[in-house]
Each structure stands twice: as C-alpha cells, then as structure tokens.
Amino acid sequence: MSEFLIRRYQQPFFSSWTGIGKGGTKVKQIDRLIEIAHRRWGKDEIALRATLIKSRQRPASYWHLLPEYAQGRKALWSAVNPHTGKRRIDEAFPPETIESRDEQAMFIRFKWGSTWQIVGSDRFDSLVGAGVAGVVFSEWALANPSSWGYIRPMVEENNGWAAFITTPRGNNHAKSMYDMAKTNPKWFAEVSNVNDTGALSEEAQAEALAEYQAIYGLDFGRAMFEQEYLCSFSGAMIGAYWGAEMNKAEREGRIREFDIDWTQPVHTAWDLGKAKNNPVWCFQVIGGQPRIVDFYQPESDDLGDWVKWLDDQGYKGNDYVPHDILVTEWGSKRTRLELLQSMGRKPKRLAMVAVADGLQAGRETINRAMFRDTPHVQAGIDGLKNYRREWDDERKTFRETPFKDWAEHIGSSFRYLGLAWRDVSPILMPEKKPDKLVYEVRPDGRVVGNMDVKAAVEAMIKRRKSKG
C-alpha cells in the first residue's frame, strides 16, 4: 500500500480511530469519534485513509456521508488535488487496493471484500445496509442530525464505528454532540483550531482574515474567519435566520421542562410540502405566550398516520396550514383541506404572506416562546438553528430565499406557527389527557411517560371495556 503522511496534529484522531499509533505501535481503538477542525486540516483525507485501514481490518460495508448527495461527487469523487493533479479519491484509495468501482453510484469494492460508497445525509431514510460497519459524517454541522438517529441502529447491530468531522456552524447539534462526547470516555472528542495545529502562520492568518473581510465586510468577515479557522461556536450559524434568537432563548432559560396544560387545546402548524417533508409544530398559547410543546416529523407518506399520531397524543386543537391546502394531493381527488376534515381534524387556512413577513413573525415568536425540553422538540430546535440563507459569491450578498436543505421545511412550518398563534383564543375545557401511554427519553437520560401509573391503568381498563 502506498505511503500516506499523517500530520502531527492528525495523529491523535487517526490513532484513536485505527488503533495505529506513531511508529506503527498499537493503541486502544475508539468506535465513536468527533473532530471539530479548521479548514485545510485534512479532515476528509484522513477519514478516507482511516476507513481504508478499517475496511481491511474488518471486511464489511462502509459509508461516507456528505450533507447532500450531490456534494459527494463534487467534493470527493470528482475533486482533483491541485498539487498533484490526481483525483482525491485515487490518492486515498490507491489502484492496487481496488477490485472494481461504479462511477455513477460512487461505489468501490476493495480486493479484500469490503465496499465503500458516498451517500447523502439528505437521503438517510432511503439507506439500507444490514452489513454497514462504519460511517463517516463529513461536514456534520450542516447535516441533518436525524440521519445519525436512523443509521445508528445499523451500526450498533454490527458493533461498528462512526466518525463525525466538521468545521463549526454556530451553536447547533455539532456543538451539542461535542459537548456530550468530551465527557464520555467511550468517545474521542477534539477541537483543532489553527493556533492548536500551527497549520497557518500569524501572517497567513492575517492574510486570510483580510480576504474574508474584503469579501464579506468587516464584522461578517471576522465571524467567518473565526468560524472557519479558529473553530468558534459563538453566535449563530452564518446566514441563519433565527440562530441568534434561538441562542437567546437558551440563555434566558426558555428551553426547559414543563407540563402540557390539558385545560387548553394543543394546536398545530404544518408545512404541506411533498411526501414526508411535512414537519408539524405542536403549540399552546397560555397567558398570551406561545408554548412549543411537541414536534412531529412523519415517518411515512400516509396522512392517516400523521393524524393518528396527533390524535394519540391528545393534540386536537386547530391545524394551521398554508394557503395552498386547497390543492388535491395524496392520491385523492379531494383537497388536503377536505381530507383533514374527513379525519376529524380542524384545519384553518392561513393567508398567503411574503416569506419576509413570515420570517419576521417567526423571529418575534421565538423571542416570546417557551420550548418544552424533549427529544422531539430538540429535533425541531436543531432545524431552527440551521434554517438559513445561502451566500451568493457573485453578488456578494445572501440570497433572498431559504437554502433548500433538511432544515427548510422545519423553518417553513415555524413561519406558519408565527403567523398562527395570535389567532388562538383561550378555551376553558375539561382536562383532556392522552388515552395512550407514550414514553420518551429526556436529555439527561431519564425515561418519562406522558401518564402516571394510575392514569395508565385506568386508560387500559377503558380501552378493554370499549372492545367488549
């Protein structure tokens, strides 16, 4: 196998991953790793080489995930090293290691039987592979965090490994994972900025900062430089619509545990996109304050499944939906509005407003809202932090429309929530608790049910009686 230079600052990450220390000595292997590193650290190159070694140690299937499938071809498969004129993939996986390759599928079979493929975090729910034994999440801060939740059982079933490599993108799920990992002995966790690695001299750093500020302006340019080279998590993701507002909600303690007030209805806000791209925010308005109590991401394309989930939770208030609900959908001649009504829901159509007005409504809502601290709501919060605009290099400004990635629909449905919650009027109603016991795992590891023991037993007896 051809020579591969491991830089000094890459050694701890590489050694922990492969079990190969400096000089070829054996060290303890770690199966969960996260490397937060600056630009030009060599994250993907070291990940590819480590994967090659791991694939030889254990013949199996391996995946390298980019936030979007198309990025994989551009950034890895077709990319050329300007210093050598060779494709990056060919340098990482020398010809003598490869038995066959599929250019279209970005798939490689090694001579020892292992396979490796580039896939996208944006298509995680289409991935199947009972034999997957290792995954790399590249640019993890930009990836859909739900992708790891989906893939994790496959990896664990095969006693596999997972590595997360990224440059910071604000205080989002990548930061949360790093904070968790650095206190967990089963993880390798490291932040490597240019001052840690010495990869850039002070003169080179000053030059890079000047270039960023010339392109993006003084303040934005410095924020970009500190994020890309100093690995700064401070502030919001660059270009995020509501990152600063979400950070403020965290600082003010408005993301916390609280109980649903069952004397008031739980309403919902939908983004009726295609197929499963329909996240639903569940909220109440108590004392004039919006309270975000739950968040639902459908796992199927069946509207009936979505309605059943909401009904099972006891969420039977108004369903605030976009103006285009009057189009027919879901393989039916009836409109979406008619379908929801036929299933016992109470859809309320929101007036069409400009995206900018919806964004402002969402911003004002976050500044007033309280978020219930549950795993479901946290998934929605991750989306709000990542809902962003894309920078237009030609025009030297942000594009007007939201960037189309995994967070777009989460942000869009929250725009509708921002437009909807002031429509809610207090309703005095008998306490209506869920009739089905549901458990969830709190961030601190506690397992909590939505009913106490007495209520759960009474609900079970009631269901049995209703069935005769």
Short mmCIF file of C-alpha atoms in Angstrom, two decimals, residues 162-379:
data_model
loop_
_atom_site.label_atom_id
_atom_site.label_comp_id
_atom_site.label_asym_id
_atom_site.label_seq_id
_atom_site.Cartn_x
_atom_site.Cartn_y
_atom_site.Cartn_z
CA ALA A 162 -18.93 6.20 13.50
CA ALA A 163 -16.78 9.29 12.94
CA PHE A 164 -18.03 12.86 12.70
CA ILE A 165 -15.82 15.50 11.07
CA THR A 166 -16.76 19.13 10.63
CA THR A 167 -15.98 22.81 10.90
CA PRO A 168 -18.32 24.66 13.31
CA ARG A 169 -21.56 26.17 12.09
CA GLY A 170 -22.74 28.04 15.13
CA ASN A 171 -24.10 26.57 18.34
CA ASN A 172 -26.01 23.70 16.77
CA HIS A 173 -26.16 19.89 17.01
CA ALA A 174 -22.45 19.50 16.22
CA LYS A 175 -21.59 21.58 19.29
CA SER A 176 -24.05 19.59 21.40
CA MET A 177 -22.52 16.31 20.25
CA TYR A 178 -19.01 17.57 21.02
CA ASP A 179 -20.08 18.72 24.50
CA MET A 180 -21.53 15.28 25.17
CA ALA A 181 -18.56 13.41 23.72
CA LYS A 182 -15.81 15.26 25.58
CA THR A 183 -17.13 13.96 28.92
CA ASN A 184 -17.77 10.41 27.67
CA PRO A 185 -14.78 8.02 27.90
CA LYS A 186 -16.22 5.93 25.06
CA TRP A 187 -15.74 8.86 22.66
CA PHE A 188 -12.77 10.64 21.12
CA ALA A 189 -13.56 14.38 21.00
CA GLU A 190 -11.23 17.14 19.85
CA VAL A 191 -11.32 20.74 18.66
CA SER A 192 -8.37 21.74 16.45
CA ASN A 193 -8.04 25.40 15.51
CA VAL A 194 -5.14 26.90 13.58
CA ASN A 195 -3.43 28.04 16.76
CA ASP A 196 -3.54 24.48 18.09
CA THR A 197 -2.17 22.94 14.91
CA GLY A 198 0.20 25.67 13.74
CA ALA A 199 -1.05 24.98 10.22
CA LEU A 200 -1.19 28.72 9.44
CA SER A 201 1.38 31.29 10.50
CA GLU A 202 0.25 34.58 12.01
CA GLU A 203 0.96 36.24 8.66
CA ALA A 204 -1.16 33.66 6.81
CA GLN A 205 -3.99 34.12 9.31
CA ALA A 206 -3.89 37.90 8.88
CA GLU A 207 -3.99 37.45 5.13
CA ALA A 208 -6.98 35.07 5.35
CA LEU A 209 -8.82 37.47 7.68
CA ALA A 210 -8.21 40.37 5.30
CA GLU A 211 -9.58 38.33 2.38
CA TYR A 212 -12.74 37.38 4.30
CA GLN A 213 -13.33 40.99 5.33
CA ALA A 214 -12.77 42.23 1.79
CA ILE A 215 -15.43 39.80 0.54
CA TYR A 216 -17.96 39.79 3.38
CA GLY A 217 -17.37 43.07 5.20
CA LEU A 218 -15.58 43.75 8.49
CA ASP A 219 -17.94 42.13 11.01
CA PHE A 220 -19.25 39.28 8.91
CA GLY A 221 -15.78 38.62 7.53
CA ARG A 222 -14.29 38.30 11.02
CA ALA A 223 -17.12 35.99 12.07
CA MET A 224 -16.43 33.81 9.03
CA PHE A 225 -12.70 33.70 9.75
CA GLU A 226 -13.21 32.83 13.42
CA GLN A 227 -15.64 30.09 12.49
CA GLU A 228 -13.54 28.58 9.70
CA TYR A 229 -10.07 28.83 11.23
CA LEU A 230 -10.48 29.40 14.98
CA CYS A 231 -13.34 26.86 15.27
CA SER A 232 -15.57 29.37 17.04
CA PHE A 233 -19.02 28.14 18.11
CA SER A 234 -20.05 31.56 19.39
CA GLY A 235 -23.02 33.24 17.82
CA ALA A 236 -25.36 31.72 15.27
CA MET A 237 -24.69 29.79 12.11
CA ILE A 238 -23.57 32.21 9.40
CA GLY A 239 -26.66 33.08 7.37
CA ALA A 240 -29.11 31.56 9.88
CA TYR A 241 -32.42 33.40 10.03
CA TRP A 242 -33.13 32.71 13.71
CA GLY A 243 -29.86 31.45 15.17
CA ALA A 244 -29.37 34.49 17.41
CA GLU A 245 -32.96 34.27 18.65
CA MET A 246 -32.59 30.56 19.49
CA ASN A 247 -29.35 31.24 21.34
CA LYS A 248 -31.15 33.96 23.29
CA ALA A 249 -33.95 31.54 24.19
CA GLU A 250 -31.34 29.14 25.58
CA ARG A 251 -29.60 31.86 27.59
CA GLU A 252 -32.89 33.03 29.08
CA GLY A 253 -33.90 29.51 30.11
CA ARG A 254 -36.90 29.35 27.79
CA ILE A 255 -35.94 25.86 26.63
CA ARG A 256 -36.87 23.80 29.65
CA GLU A 257 -39.09 21.08 31.05
CA PHE A 258 -42.73 21.90 31.69
CA ASP A 259 -46.05 20.07 31.59
CA ILE A 260 -48.69 20.47 28.92
CA ASP A 261 -51.73 22.33 30.24
CA TRP A 262 -54.52 19.93 29.28
CA THR A 263 -57.20 22.51 30.11
CA GLN A 264 -56.15 24.25 26.90
CA PRO A 265 -56.05 22.71 23.41
CA VAL A 266 -52.82 21.85 21.64
CA HIS A 267 -52.76 23.41 18.17
CA THR A 268 -50.51 22.52 15.24
CA ALA A 269 -48.71 24.34 12.42
CA TRP A 270 -47.94 22.44 9.21
CA ASP A 271 -45.78 22.88 6.15
CA LEU A 272 -47.61 20.87 3.50
CA GLY A 273 -44.76 20.01 1.16
CA LYS A 274 -44.21 16.79 -0.72
CA ALA A 275 -44.22 13.32 0.76
CA LYS A 276 -42.65 13.26 4.24
CA ASN A 277 -41.39 16.85 4.14
CA ASN A 278 -44.21 17.97 6.41
CA PRO A 279 -42.91 18.71 9.90
CA VAL A 280 -45.61 19.67 12.37
CA TRP A 281 -45.11 22.04 15.31
CA CYS A 282 -47.47 21.50 18.26
CA PHE A 283 -48.15 24.50 20.48
CA GLN A 284 -50.36 26.11 23.08
CA VAL A 285 -50.96 29.73 23.96
CA ILE A 286 -51.00 30.24 27.73
CA GLY A 287 -51.37 33.72 29.19
CA GLY A 288 -50.58 35.27 25.82
CA GLN A 289 -47.33 33.31 25.46
CA PRO A 290 -46.74 30.67 22.77
CA ARG A 291 -45.52 27.39 24.23
CA ILE A 292 -43.94 24.86 21.90
CA VAL A 293 -44.91 21.52 23.42
CA ASP A 294 -44.01 18.99 20.71
CA PHE A 295 -42.62 18.49 17.22
CA TYR A 296 -43.50 15.74 14.77
CA GLN A 297 -41.63 14.55 11.69
CA PRO A 298 -43.70 11.99 9.74
CA GLU A 299 -42.01 8.69 9.00
CA SER A 300 -44.43 7.73 6.23
CA ASP A 301 -46.26 9.40 3.36
CA ASP A 302 -49.67 8.41 4.76
CA LEU A 303 -51.71 11.34 6.03
CA GLY A 304 -53.71 8.90 8.15
CA ASP A 305 -50.55 8.00 10.08
CA TRP A 306 -49.87 11.66 10.80
CA VAL A 307 -53.40 12.28 12.06
CA LYS A 308 -53.29 9.15 14.22
CA TRP A 309 -50.06 10.29 15.86
CA LEU A 310 -51.56 13.69 16.70
CA ASP A 311 -54.79 12.13 17.97
CA ASP A 312 -52.88 9.63 20.12
CA GLN A 313 -51.02 12.49 21.83
CA GLY A 314 -54.30 14.29 22.51
CA TYR A 315 -53.42 17.20 20.19
CA LYS A 316 -56.85 18.13 18.84
CA GLY A 317 -56.82 21.90 18.54
CA ASN A 318 -56.71 23.87 15.29
CA ASP A 319 -54.41 22.74 12.48
CA TYR A 320 -52.89 25.87 10.91
CA VAL A 321 -51.97 25.12 7.32
CA PRO A 322 -50.62 27.08 4.31
CA HIS A 323 -52.87 28.76 1.79
CA ASP A 324 -52.20 26.07 -0.85
CA ILE A 325 -54.05 23.40 1.14
CA LEU A 326 -56.86 23.66 -1.40
CA VAL A 327 -54.87 21.70 -3.99
CA THR A 328 -55.57 17.97 -4.33
CA GLU A 329 -52.90 15.68 -3.01
CA TRP A 330 -52.06 12.29 -1.54
CA GLY A 331 -53.54 10.34 -4.47
CA SER A 332 -57.05 11.65 -3.90
CA LYS A 333 -59.48 13.83 -5.85
CA ARG A 334 -60.28 15.69 -2.63
CA THR A 335 -58.33 18.68 -1.44
CA ARG A 336 -55.97 18.43 1.50
CA LEU A 337 -58.43 20.56 3.46
CA GLU A 338 -61.25 18.09 2.81
CA LEU A 339 -59.03 15.12 3.69
CA LEU A 340 -58.09 16.59 7.06
CA GLN A 341 -61.70 17.48 7.82
CA SER A 342 -62.84 13.95 6.94
CA MET A 343 -60.38 12.61 9.53
CA GLY A 344 -61.81 14.74 12.29
CA ARG A 345 -59.15 17.46 12.24
CA LYS A 346 -59.84 21.21 12.32
CA PRO A 347 -57.70 22.80 9.60
CA LYS A 348 -57.53 26.58 9.42
CA ARG A 349 -56.08 28.08 6.27
CA LEU A 350 -53.54 30.87 6.74
CA ALA A 351 -53.49 33.81 4.36
CA MET A 352 -50.64 33.99 1.87
CA VAL A 353 -47.94 36.40 3.01
CA ALA A 354 -44.45 37.20 1.80
CA VAL A 355 -41.64 34.98 3.07
CA ALA A 356 -40.08 38.04 4.70
CA ASP A 357 -43.25 38.66 6.73
CA GLY A 358 -43.31 35.02 7.82
CA LEU A 359 -39.66 35.24 8.85
CA GLN A 360 -40.33 38.30 10.96
CA ALA A 361 -43.33 36.59 12.57
CA GLY A 362 -41.14 33.60 13.36
CA ARG A 363 -38.45 35.84 14.84
CA GLU A 364 -40.93 37.61 17.11
CA THR A 365 -42.43 34.29 18.16
CA ILE A 366 -39.08 32.79 19.17
CA ASN A 367 -38.34 35.89 21.25
CA ARG A 368 -41.53 35.28 23.25
CA ALA A 369 -41.91 31.49 23.17
CA MET A 370 -41.11 28.79 25.68
CA PHE A 371 -39.87 25.46 24.26
CA ARG A 372 -40.56 22.18 26.06
CA ASP A 373 -37.28 20.34 26.52
CA THR A 374 -37.94 16.94 24.93
CA PRO A 375 -36.07 14.94 22.26
CA HIS A 376 -38.80 15.68 19.71
CA VAL A 377 -38.73 19.42 20.28
CA GLN A 378 -34.91 19.38 20.28
CA ALA A 379 -35.01 17.94 16.76
#
